[in-house]
Each structure stands twice: as structure tokens, then as C-alpha cells.
Coordinates of C-alpha atoms in Angstrom, one line a residue:
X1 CA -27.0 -38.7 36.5
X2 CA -26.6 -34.9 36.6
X3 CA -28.3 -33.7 33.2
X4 CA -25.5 -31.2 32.4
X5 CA -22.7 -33.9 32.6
X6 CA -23.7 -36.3 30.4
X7 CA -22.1 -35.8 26.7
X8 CA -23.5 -36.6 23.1
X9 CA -21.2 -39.1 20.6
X10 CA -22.9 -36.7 17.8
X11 CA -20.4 -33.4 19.0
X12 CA -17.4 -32.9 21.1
X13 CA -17.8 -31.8 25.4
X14 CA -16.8 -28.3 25.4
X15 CA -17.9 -28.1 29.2
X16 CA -14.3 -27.6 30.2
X17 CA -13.5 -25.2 27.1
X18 CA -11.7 -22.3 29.2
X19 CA -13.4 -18.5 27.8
X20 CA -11.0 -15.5 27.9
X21 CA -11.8 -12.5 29.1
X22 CA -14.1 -9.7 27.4
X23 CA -17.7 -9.6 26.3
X24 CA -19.3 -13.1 26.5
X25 CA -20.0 -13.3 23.0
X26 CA -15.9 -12.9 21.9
X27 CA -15.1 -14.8 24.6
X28 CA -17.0 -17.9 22.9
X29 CA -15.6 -17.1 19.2
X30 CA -12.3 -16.3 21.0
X31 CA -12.5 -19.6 22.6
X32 CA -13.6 -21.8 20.1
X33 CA -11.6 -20.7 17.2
X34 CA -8.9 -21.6 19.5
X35 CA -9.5 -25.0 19.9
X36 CA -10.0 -25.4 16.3
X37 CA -6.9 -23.4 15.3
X38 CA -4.8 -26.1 17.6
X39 CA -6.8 -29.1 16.0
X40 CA -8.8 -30.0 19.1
X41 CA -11.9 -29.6 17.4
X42 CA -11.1 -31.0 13.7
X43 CA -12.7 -30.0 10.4
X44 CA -16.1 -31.7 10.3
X45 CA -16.7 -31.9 13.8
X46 CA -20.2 -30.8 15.1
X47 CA -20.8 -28.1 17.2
X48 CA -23.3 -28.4 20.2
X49 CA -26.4 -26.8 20.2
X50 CA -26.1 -23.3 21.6
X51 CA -28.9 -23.7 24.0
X52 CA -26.8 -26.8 25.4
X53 CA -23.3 -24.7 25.2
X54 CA -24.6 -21.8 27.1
X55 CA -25.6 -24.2 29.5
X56 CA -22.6 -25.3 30.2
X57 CA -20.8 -22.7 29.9
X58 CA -23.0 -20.5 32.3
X59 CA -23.3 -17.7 29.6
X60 CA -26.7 -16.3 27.6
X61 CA -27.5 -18.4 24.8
X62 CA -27.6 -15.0 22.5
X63 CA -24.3 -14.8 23.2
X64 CA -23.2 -18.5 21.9
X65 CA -25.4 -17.6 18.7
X66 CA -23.4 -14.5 18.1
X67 CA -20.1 -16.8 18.7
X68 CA -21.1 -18.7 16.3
X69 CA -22.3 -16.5 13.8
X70 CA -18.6 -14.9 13.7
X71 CA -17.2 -18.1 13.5
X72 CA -19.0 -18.6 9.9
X73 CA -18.6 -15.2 9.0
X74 CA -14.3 -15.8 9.5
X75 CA -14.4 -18.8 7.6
X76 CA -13.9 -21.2 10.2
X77 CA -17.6 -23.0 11.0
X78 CA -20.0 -23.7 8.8
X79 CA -23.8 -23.6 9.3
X80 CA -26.0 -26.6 7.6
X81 CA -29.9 -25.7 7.3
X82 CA -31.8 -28.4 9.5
X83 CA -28.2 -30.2 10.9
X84 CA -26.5 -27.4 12.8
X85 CA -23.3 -26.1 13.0
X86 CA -20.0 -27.8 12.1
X87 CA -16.0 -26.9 12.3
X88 CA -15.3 -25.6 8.3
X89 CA -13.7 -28.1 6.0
X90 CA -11.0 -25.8 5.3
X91 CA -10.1 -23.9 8.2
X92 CA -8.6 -20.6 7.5
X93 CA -4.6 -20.5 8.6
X94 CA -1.5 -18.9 7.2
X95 CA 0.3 -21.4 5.0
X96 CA 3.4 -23.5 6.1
X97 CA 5.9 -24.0 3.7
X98 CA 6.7 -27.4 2.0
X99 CA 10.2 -28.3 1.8
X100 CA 9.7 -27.7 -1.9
X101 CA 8.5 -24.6 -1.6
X102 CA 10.6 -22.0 -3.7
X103 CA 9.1 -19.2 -3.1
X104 CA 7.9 -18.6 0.0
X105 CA 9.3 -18.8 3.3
X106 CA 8.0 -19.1 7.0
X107 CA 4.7 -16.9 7.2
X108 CA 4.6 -14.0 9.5
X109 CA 3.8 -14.3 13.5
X110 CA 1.8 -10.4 13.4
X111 CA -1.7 -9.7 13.4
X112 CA -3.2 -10.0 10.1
X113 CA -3.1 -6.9 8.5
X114 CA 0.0 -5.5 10.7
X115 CA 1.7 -2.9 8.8
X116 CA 5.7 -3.5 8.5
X117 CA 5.0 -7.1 7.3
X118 CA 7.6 -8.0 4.7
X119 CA 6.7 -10.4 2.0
X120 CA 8.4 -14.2 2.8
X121 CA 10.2 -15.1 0.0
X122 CA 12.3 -18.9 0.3
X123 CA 14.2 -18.0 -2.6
X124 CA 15.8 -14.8 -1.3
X125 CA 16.3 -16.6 2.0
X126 CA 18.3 -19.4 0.5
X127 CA 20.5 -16.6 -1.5
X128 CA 21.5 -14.4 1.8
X129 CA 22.6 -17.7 3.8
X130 CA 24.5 -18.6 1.1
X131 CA 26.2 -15.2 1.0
X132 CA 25.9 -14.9 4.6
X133 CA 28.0 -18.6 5.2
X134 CA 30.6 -17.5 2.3
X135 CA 31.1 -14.1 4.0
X136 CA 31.7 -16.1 7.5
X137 CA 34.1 -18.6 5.3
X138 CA 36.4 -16.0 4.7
X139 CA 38.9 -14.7 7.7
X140 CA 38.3 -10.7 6.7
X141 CA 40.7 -8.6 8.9
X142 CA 37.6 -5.8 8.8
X143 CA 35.6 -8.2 11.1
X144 CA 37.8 -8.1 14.1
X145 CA 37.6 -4.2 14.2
X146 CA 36.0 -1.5 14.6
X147 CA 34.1 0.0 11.1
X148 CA 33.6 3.0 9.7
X149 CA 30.3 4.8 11.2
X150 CA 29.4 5.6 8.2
X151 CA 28.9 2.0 6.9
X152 CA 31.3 -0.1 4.8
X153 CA 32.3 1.4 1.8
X154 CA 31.3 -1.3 -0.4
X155 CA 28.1 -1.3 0.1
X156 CA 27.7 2.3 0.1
X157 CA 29.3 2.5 -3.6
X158 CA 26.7 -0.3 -4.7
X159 CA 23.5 1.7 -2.6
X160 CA 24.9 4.9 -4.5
X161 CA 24.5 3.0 -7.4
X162 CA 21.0 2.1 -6.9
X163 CA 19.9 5.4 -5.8
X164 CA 21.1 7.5 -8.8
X165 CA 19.4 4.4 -11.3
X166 CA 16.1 3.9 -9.8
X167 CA 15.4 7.2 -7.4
X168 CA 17.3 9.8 -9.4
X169 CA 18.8 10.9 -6.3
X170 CA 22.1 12.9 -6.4
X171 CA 24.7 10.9 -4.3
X172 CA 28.0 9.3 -4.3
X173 CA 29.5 6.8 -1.5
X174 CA 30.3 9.6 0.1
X175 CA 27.4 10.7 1.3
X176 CA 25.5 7.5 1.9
X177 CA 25.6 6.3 5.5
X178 CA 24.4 3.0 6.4
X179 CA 22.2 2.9 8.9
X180 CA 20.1 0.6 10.9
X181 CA 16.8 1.5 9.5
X182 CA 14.7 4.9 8.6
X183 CA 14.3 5.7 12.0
X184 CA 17.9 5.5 13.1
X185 CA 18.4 7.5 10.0
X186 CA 15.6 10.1 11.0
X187 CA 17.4 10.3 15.0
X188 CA 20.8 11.5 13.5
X189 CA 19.1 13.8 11.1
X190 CA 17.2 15.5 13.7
X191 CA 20.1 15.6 16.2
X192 CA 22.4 16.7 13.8
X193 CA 20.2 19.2 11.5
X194 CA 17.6 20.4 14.1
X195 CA 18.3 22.7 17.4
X196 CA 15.9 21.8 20.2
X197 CA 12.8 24.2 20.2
X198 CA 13.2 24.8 16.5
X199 CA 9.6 24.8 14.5
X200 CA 9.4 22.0 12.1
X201 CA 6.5 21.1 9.7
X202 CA 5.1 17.5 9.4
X203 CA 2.3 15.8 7.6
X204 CA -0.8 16.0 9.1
X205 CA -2.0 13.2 9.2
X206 CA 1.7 11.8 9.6
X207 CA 4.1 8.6 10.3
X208 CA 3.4 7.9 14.4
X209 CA 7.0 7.1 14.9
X210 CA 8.6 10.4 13.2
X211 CA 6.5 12.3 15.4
X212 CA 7.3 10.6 18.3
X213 CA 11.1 11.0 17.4
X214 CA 10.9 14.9 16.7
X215 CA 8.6 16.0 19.9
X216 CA 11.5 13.2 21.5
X217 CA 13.9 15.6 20.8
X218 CA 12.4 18.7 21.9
X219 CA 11.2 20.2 18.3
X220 CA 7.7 22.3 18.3
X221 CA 5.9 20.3 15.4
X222 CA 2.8 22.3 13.1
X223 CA 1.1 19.9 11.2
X224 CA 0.7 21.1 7.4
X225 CA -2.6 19.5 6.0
X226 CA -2.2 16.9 3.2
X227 CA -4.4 17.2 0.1
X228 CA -4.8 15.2 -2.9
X229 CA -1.8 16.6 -4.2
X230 CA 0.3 16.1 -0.5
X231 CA 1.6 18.4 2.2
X232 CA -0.3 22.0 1.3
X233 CA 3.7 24.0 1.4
X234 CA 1.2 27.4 0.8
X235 CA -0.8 26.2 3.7
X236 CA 2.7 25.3 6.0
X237 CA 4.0 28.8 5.0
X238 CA 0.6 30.4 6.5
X239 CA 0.6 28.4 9.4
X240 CA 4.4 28.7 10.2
X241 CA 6.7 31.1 8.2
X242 CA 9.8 30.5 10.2
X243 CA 9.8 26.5 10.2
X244 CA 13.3 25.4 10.5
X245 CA 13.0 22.0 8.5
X246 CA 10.2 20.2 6.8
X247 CA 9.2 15.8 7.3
X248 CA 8.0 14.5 4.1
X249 CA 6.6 11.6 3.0
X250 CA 6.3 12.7 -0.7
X251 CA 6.5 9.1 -3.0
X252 CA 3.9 7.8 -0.9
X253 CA 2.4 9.9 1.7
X254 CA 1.8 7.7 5.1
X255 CA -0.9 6.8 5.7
X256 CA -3.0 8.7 3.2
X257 CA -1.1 7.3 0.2
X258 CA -1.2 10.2 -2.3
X259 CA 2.1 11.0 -4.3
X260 CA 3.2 14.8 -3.8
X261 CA 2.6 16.3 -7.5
X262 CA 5.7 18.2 -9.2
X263 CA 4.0 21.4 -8.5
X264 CA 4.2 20.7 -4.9
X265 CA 7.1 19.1 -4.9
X266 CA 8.9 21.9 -6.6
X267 CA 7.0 24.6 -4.3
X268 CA 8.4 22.7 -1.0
X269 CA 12.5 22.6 -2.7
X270 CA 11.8 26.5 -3.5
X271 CA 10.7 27.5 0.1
X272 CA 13.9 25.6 1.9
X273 CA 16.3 26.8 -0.7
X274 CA 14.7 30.1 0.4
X275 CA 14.4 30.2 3.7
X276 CA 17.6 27.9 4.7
X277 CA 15.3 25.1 5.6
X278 CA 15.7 20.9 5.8
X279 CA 13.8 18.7 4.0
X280 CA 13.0 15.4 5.7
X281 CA 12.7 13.0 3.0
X282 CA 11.1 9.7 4.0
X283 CA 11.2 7.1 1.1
X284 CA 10.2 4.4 2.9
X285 CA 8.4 2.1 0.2
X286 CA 9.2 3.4 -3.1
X287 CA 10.3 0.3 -4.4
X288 CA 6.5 -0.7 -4.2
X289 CA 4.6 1.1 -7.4
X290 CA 2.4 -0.9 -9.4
X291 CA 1.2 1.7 -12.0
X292 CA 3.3 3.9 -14.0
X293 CA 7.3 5.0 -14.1
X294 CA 9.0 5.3 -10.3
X295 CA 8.4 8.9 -8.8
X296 CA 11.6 11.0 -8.5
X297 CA 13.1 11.5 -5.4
X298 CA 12.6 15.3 -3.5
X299 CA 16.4 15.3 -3.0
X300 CA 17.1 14.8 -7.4
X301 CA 15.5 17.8 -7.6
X302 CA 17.2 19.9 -4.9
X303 CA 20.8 21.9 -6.6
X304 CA 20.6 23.1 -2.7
X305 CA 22.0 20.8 -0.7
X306 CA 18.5 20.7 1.8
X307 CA 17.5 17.3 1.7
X308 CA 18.1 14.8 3.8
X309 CA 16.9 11.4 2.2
X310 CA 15.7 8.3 3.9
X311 CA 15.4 5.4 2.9
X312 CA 15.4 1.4 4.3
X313 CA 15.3 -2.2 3.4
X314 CA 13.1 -3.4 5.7
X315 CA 10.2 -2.8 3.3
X316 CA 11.6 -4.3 0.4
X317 CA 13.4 -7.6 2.0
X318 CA 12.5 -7.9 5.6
X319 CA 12.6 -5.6 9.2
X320 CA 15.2 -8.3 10.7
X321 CA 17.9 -7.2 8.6
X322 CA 18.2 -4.1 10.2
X323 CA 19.4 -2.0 7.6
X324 CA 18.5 1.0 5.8
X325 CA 20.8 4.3 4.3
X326 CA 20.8 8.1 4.8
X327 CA 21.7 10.6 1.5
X328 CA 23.4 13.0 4.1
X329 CA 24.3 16.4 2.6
X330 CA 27.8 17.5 2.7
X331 CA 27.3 20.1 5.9
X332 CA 26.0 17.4 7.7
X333 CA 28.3 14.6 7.2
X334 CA 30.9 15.1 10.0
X335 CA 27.8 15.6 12.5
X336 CA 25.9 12.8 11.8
X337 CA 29.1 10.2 11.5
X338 CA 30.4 11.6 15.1
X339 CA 26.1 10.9 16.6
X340 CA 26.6 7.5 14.7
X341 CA 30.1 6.9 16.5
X342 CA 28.8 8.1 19.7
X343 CA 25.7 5.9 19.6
X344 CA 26.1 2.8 17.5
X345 CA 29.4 2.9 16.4
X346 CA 29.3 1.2 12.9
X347 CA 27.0 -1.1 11.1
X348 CA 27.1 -5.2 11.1
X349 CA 29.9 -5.5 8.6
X350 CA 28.6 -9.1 7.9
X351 CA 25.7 -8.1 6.6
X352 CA 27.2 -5.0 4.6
X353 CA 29.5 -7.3 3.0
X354 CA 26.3 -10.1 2.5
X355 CA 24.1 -6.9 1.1
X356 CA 26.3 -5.7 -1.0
X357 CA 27.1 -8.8 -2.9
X358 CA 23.4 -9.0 -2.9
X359 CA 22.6 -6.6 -5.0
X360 CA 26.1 -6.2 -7.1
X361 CA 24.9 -10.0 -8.3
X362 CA 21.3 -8.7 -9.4
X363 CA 19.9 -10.4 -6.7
X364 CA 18.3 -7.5 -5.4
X365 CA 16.2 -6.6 -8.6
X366 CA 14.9 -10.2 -9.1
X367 CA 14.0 -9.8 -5.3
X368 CA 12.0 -6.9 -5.8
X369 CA 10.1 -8.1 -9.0
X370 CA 8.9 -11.1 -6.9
X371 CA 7.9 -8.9 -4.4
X372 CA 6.2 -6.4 -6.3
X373 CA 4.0 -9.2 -7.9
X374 CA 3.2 -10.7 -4.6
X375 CA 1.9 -7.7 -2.7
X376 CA -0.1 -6.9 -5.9
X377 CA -2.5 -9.9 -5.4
X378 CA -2.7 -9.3 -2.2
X379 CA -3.4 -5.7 -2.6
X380 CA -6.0 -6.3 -5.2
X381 CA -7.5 -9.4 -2.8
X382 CA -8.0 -7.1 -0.2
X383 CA -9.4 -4.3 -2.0
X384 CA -11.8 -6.2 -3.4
X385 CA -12.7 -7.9 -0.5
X386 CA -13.5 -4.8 1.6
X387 CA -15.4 -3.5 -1.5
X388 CA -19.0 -3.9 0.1
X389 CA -17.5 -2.4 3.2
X390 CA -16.3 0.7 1.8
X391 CA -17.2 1.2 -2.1
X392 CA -14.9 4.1 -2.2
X393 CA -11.7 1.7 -2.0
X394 CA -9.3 1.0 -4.2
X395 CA -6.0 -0.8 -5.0
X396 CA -3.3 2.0 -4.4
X397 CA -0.9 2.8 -7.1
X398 CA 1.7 2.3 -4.6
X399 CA 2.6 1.4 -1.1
X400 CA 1.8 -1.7 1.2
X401 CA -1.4 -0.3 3.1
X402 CA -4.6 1.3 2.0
X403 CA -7.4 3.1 3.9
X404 CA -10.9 1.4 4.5
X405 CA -13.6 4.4 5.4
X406 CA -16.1 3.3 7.6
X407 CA -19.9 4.3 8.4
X408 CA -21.7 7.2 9.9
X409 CA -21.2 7.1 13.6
X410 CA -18.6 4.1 14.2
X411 CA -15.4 5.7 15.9
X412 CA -12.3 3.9 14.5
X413 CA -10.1 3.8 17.7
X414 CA -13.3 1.7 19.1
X415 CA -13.6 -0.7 15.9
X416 CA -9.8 -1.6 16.3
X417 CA -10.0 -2.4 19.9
X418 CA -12.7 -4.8 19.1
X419 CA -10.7 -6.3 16.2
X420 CA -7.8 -6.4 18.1
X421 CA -9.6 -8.7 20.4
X422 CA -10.3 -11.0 17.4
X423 CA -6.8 -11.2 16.3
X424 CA -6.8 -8.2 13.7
X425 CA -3.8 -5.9 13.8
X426 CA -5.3 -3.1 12.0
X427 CA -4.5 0.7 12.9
X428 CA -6.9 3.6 13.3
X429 CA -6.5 6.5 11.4
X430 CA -8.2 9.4 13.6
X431 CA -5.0 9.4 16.3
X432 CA -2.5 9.9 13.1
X433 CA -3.7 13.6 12.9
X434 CA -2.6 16.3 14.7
X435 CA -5.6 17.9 16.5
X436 CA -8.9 17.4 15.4
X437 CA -9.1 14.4 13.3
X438 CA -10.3 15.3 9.7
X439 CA -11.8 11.7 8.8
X440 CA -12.2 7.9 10.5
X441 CA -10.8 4.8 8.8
X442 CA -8.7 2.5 9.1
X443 CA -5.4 1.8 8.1
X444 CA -4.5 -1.8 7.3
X445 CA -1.3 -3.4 5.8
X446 CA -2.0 -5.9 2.9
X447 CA 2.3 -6.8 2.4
X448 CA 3.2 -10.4 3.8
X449 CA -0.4 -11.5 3.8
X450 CA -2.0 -14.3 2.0
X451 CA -5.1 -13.9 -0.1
X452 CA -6.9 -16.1 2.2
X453 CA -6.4 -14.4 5.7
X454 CA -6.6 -11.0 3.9
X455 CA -10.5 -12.3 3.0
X456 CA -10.8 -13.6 6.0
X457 CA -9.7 -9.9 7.7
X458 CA -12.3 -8.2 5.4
X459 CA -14.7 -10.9 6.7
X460 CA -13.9 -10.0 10.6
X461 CA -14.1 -6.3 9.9
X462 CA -17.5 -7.0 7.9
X463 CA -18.4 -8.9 10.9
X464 CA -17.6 -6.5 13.6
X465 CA -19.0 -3.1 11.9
X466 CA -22.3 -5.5 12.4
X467 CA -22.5 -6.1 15.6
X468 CA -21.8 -2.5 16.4
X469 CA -24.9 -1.8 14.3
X470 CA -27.0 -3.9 15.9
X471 CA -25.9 -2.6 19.1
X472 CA -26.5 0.8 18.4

């Protein structure tokens, strides 16, 4: 009998197990974690020898070592002194809800620690369907035509009403405009605000997609460096006096996270008051401050009429919904609803009218206290999990992300590719500058996550920095 067929009652035949490609030794992890993520291999179950996997596997035996040693380090083998290694008792995997579950609904599909993960919440679910199926009980005339571009008037009174309470912003329903998210919101601005070939300031580092939309459309961008008081307006004034708008992140600057102080904030109202300038103002997760009162809104502060404020729901209850709002100034009104008409037409009046009794009913607030809570642990889970990584880290006072340095000499575009072929979905922060990047991190997204698979991701990264030690 051929020596390499034969099979041991004491672990499973992995001789067929299929590797992906890549490096042998991610191949092996790769491999096996699949077959124990789909139950093939259940908890308990002995792992062969390595010498006796890399056999059969025709790869080097250092390489079936270093499989394994990941697997440990993610949680999902354990290593016995003197017995060998076995599948982990508790396998790491995001939850599935019970049927009893209140709270929580289906987990999220994304890489662990994704950015634009909302927070699952059952209870919130169960209250849209129900508002959704009462909406679709009733035979509305409005949903057999056309809408207004601007959004339904309903639910612009009650976002109006939100705004002035909790952002301070300056607005009635006639200046809101529903739209289908911040970046549809940031499209019309540009279009509407912005000639092609006009100079504009942005963050540097900045929001990926806001660049991409404004060099899109034809705008020469200067990035204006960020500071521990946000975008330098002294510094954007040097580097480009005759900027025709300004992109602003300034409750929670993305992705460095620091809040634009009233000095600077002030400063940046001043200079487009003076010079006849737009502010961009991006409020994409202000609803998401742990410490302190909420930050007051750029566009509260502006007696001008230059701001342009921004803001979604896709943070706060979930991307699929597909709604967010515009504070449009009065000059701009008439340009942006004939874009919107042009372009979309008008927003899904079914759920305007299912949003607006939303939040009219106080579901909204509830909403966001659960929320908050939730991406607090996880924020605090992960920060203190990628502690001995990076001592320098700490829970943000707001936002859904924070930044993990990393050592001397490890290039972050080259960790996330690595981690991105063990199932990580973090983001590097070098390629988020303009130019010459000023620091490497990266930039990972604790919102939606689980405690578990957030110390499972610190455990990968941990994991993966050390191999690139050893191999340099």
C-alpha cells in the first residue's frame, strides 16, 4: 500500500484539501480555515502532523507550521503541548441571530473591519417594515407620479427639524433636498456650485470618494494639510489664495479623526465670506460622539449663505436605505433641483413617507442611542485589542474608524494586501494623501463588528506585522 494514501482514525485526510492561490503558507491557513469555517473539520478535531500535511500536500513543511501558527493566533486552532494541534472549541464567526433576538439583526457580509458597516439592529428592522407595509397599505395618489426633486416635503420638514435641534444648522424645508446619499449630495453641489477648472481646497489626507468626484468633474484640487486642530485655512490661503470652494470634513475629519477647533472653524467661514467662496460641508457621522456635547455644524455658524452641508443616513441606520439630505443655500436651490431632475428625478417616496414617520414617532433617537452604545464596545474592544500593536491608540471621541500606526519600515499598502488575503478589509492610509504621504497606518472601521471578530482582526494584524518581521 502506497505510504502516502493510507489515513489515521486519530485526524481527518486533508490529502484532497484544494489550496488557493498565493504564498504556500496562506494558501494552507486560507485553506484550512475554510474547511473549518464550513464545519468540515469540526471543533475538536485533530490536525495532522505538519511533516505528514506537507507531504501530502506537496508543499514545505515550514510552510504548514506557519499555517498553523496563524490559525492559533486567529482563534481558530488550538495547540496542545505534547498532543498537537486541534480545530478551537469555539471557532471564531460572526453571530446569527436567534429568532428571539431583539436587538440585533443579520450580521454583515464585508471584510471585518470594512468601513461603511452599519450596526444591525432587529429592533429597528422590525419598526421600518412595519412602517414600510402600512405606507404600501394605503393607495397614496403621490406614488403613481412623479415627486418633487427635491424630496417629499414631509420628510424634509421633519429632517429640518432635526438639523436645527441636534446640528444647530440654519435650515427650513425649503432648503433641504433629499438625496440618495452624501455623495449624490456632493455630485449636485459640485455641478451646481463649482465651474470646471476652478481651484478648490480639500483635506489632505482626505475622503477617497470626494476626491475622485471633484477631479471627476474637472476641478484642480490643492490639498490643505490637516493638523491637530483640522484643515490649516492659514496654510490653504498660502498654498492657493484664489480657491473657488473649500471640502470639509470638520465634526470628524476622515480619516484622521480630529474635530476642526472654533478657531479654525471660524478662520475657514471668514475667508469664504471674504473671498466669495463654498464650503463643502461633509457631516457624515456626527450622530456618532461618545464624549462630550455634539459639535456645531460649519453651516450654524455661516450669516453668509456659503455652506453647503452634507449629511446621510447611511451611517446612522444602514447604506441600503439610500438616503441622505443636502442644506442647499438659497442661490443654489434652482440649480441643484433642475441636476436632481435631470439625473434622478426624485427620491423613493416610499421610503420618504416610511422615514419620516420614523423619526416624527421618536424612532429615530431610540435608534441612535442603541447605536451609539453598540459601536462604543466595539470601539473600545478594538482599541484595546490593537493596544500592543500600536500603544499610541486610542478609542476616538467620535466616528466609526480609528488609525493603527504601524512599525519602522512596514509599508501599509503592502500589510493590507496581505490582510486582504486573510479576509481583512482594512484600508491603508498612505494613498489618502495627496503627494507625498506624511505617515503609514491603517485605517480600520470598528461600526457593525462584533467584539469577537474585532479581537480576532487585531489578532490577524498582530499576526501578519510578524511574519513580515521575520522575513525581513
Amino acid at each position: 500500500m502506497n505510504r502516502n494514501s493510507r489515513t489515521n482514525p486519530d485526524y481527518p485526510d486533508l490529502a484532497g484539501l484544494r489550496l488557493p492561490p498565493g504564498p504556500h503558507r496562506l494558501a494552507v491557513y486560507r485553506g484550512l480555515r475554510g474547511v473549518i469555517e464550513s464545519g468540515e473539520l469540526r471543533s475538536g478535531s485533530r490536525l495532522p502532523p505538519t511533516r505528514e500535511l506537507a507531504r501530502s500536500l506537496h508543499v514545505a513543511r515550514g510552510a504548514v507550521v506557519a499555517g498553523y501558527e496563524m490559525l492559533v493566533a486567529d482563534g481558530f486552532a488550538e495547540a496542545r503541548v505534547g498532543a498537537g494541534t486541534f480545530v478551537a472549541e469555539a471557532v471564531p464567526t460572526l453571530p446569527r441571530p436567534a429568532d428571539d433576538e431583539a436587538d440585533e439583526a443579520a450580521p454583515p457580509i464585508a471584510r471585518a473591519g470594512a468601513l461603511g458597516v452599519a450596526t444591525p439592529d432587529r429592533r429597528t428592522h422590525d419598526i421600518l417594515r412595519r412602517l414600510v407595509n402600512r405606507s404600501m397599505s394605503r393607495v397614496e395618489p403621490r406614488l403613481f407620479q412623479y415627486g418633487d426633486p427635491q424630496g417629499d416635503r414631509g420628510l424634509r420638514e421633519t429632517v429640518a427639524d432635526y438639523l436645527r435641534t441636534a446640528r444647530g444648522v440654519r435650515c427650513t424645508a425649503r432648503n433641504v433636498m433629499i438625496t440618495s446619499g452624501t455623495q449624490q449630495g456632493l455630485d449636485l453641489a459640485i455641478r451646481a456650485a463649482i465651474p470646471p477648472g476652478s481651484p478648490v481646497w480639500i483635506e489632505n489626507p482626505c475622503y477617497p470618494m470626494a476626491r475622485l468626484a471633484m477631479e471627476g468633474a474637472g476641478l484642480r484640487l490643492t490639498g490643505v494639510p490637516v493638523d491637530s486642530e483640522g484643515l490649516d485655512v492659514s496654510a490653504g490661503i498660502r498654498l492657493r489664495p484664489d480657491a473657488r470652494a473649500a471640502y470639509v470634513t470638520p465634526s470628524h475629519q476622515f480619516p484622521l479623526g480630529v474635530a476642526m477647533t472654533m478657531r479654525r472653524r471660524l478662520a475657514l467661514v471668514d475667508w469664504a465670506r471674504r473671498s466669495g467662496a463654498w464650503i463643502i460641508e461633509d457631516d457624515y457621522d456626527s450622530e456618532f460622539r461618545y464624549a462630550g456635547p455634539p459639535l456645531t455644524a460649519l453651516q450654524g455658524m455661516d450669516d453668509s449663505g456659503r455652506v453647503i452641508y452634507l449629511g446621510t443616513f447611511s451611517k446612522v441606520l444602514f447604506p441600503g436605505l439610500r438616503l441622505g439630505y443636502a442644506v442647499v443655500p438659497d442661490g443654489l436651490l434652482e440649480p441643484m433641483r433642475d441636476l436632481r431632475a435631470r439625473t434622478d428625478r426624485f427620491p423613493v417616496s416610499v421610503l420618504e413617507t416610511t422615514l419620516a414617520e420614523f423619526l416624527r414617532e421618536g424612532h429615530f433617537s431610540a435608534h441612535i442611542r442603541r447605536a451609539r452604545r453598540a459601536a462604543r464596545i466595539a470601539r473600545d474592544v478594538l482599541a484595546g485589542a490593537l493596544s500592543p500593536i500600536d500603544p499610541a491608540v486610542r478609542p476616538p471621541d467620535q466616528g466609526l474608524h480609528l488609525i493603527c500606526g504601524l512599525p519602522d519600515g512596514v509599508r501599509d499598502t503592502d500589510l493590507v494586501a496581505r490582510l486582504d488575503r486573510m479576509g481583512l478589509g482594512l484600508r491603508a492610509l498612505s494613498p489618502l494623501y495627496l503627494g507625498e504621504p506624511a505617515r503609514q497606518g491603517v485605517v480600520i472601521g470598528f461600526s457593525g463588528w462584533p467584539p469577537e471578530t474585532l479581537k480576532g482582526l487585531a489578532a490577524t494584524l498582530g499576526a501578519a506585522l510578524a511574519a513580515i518581521a521575520e522575513e525581513t
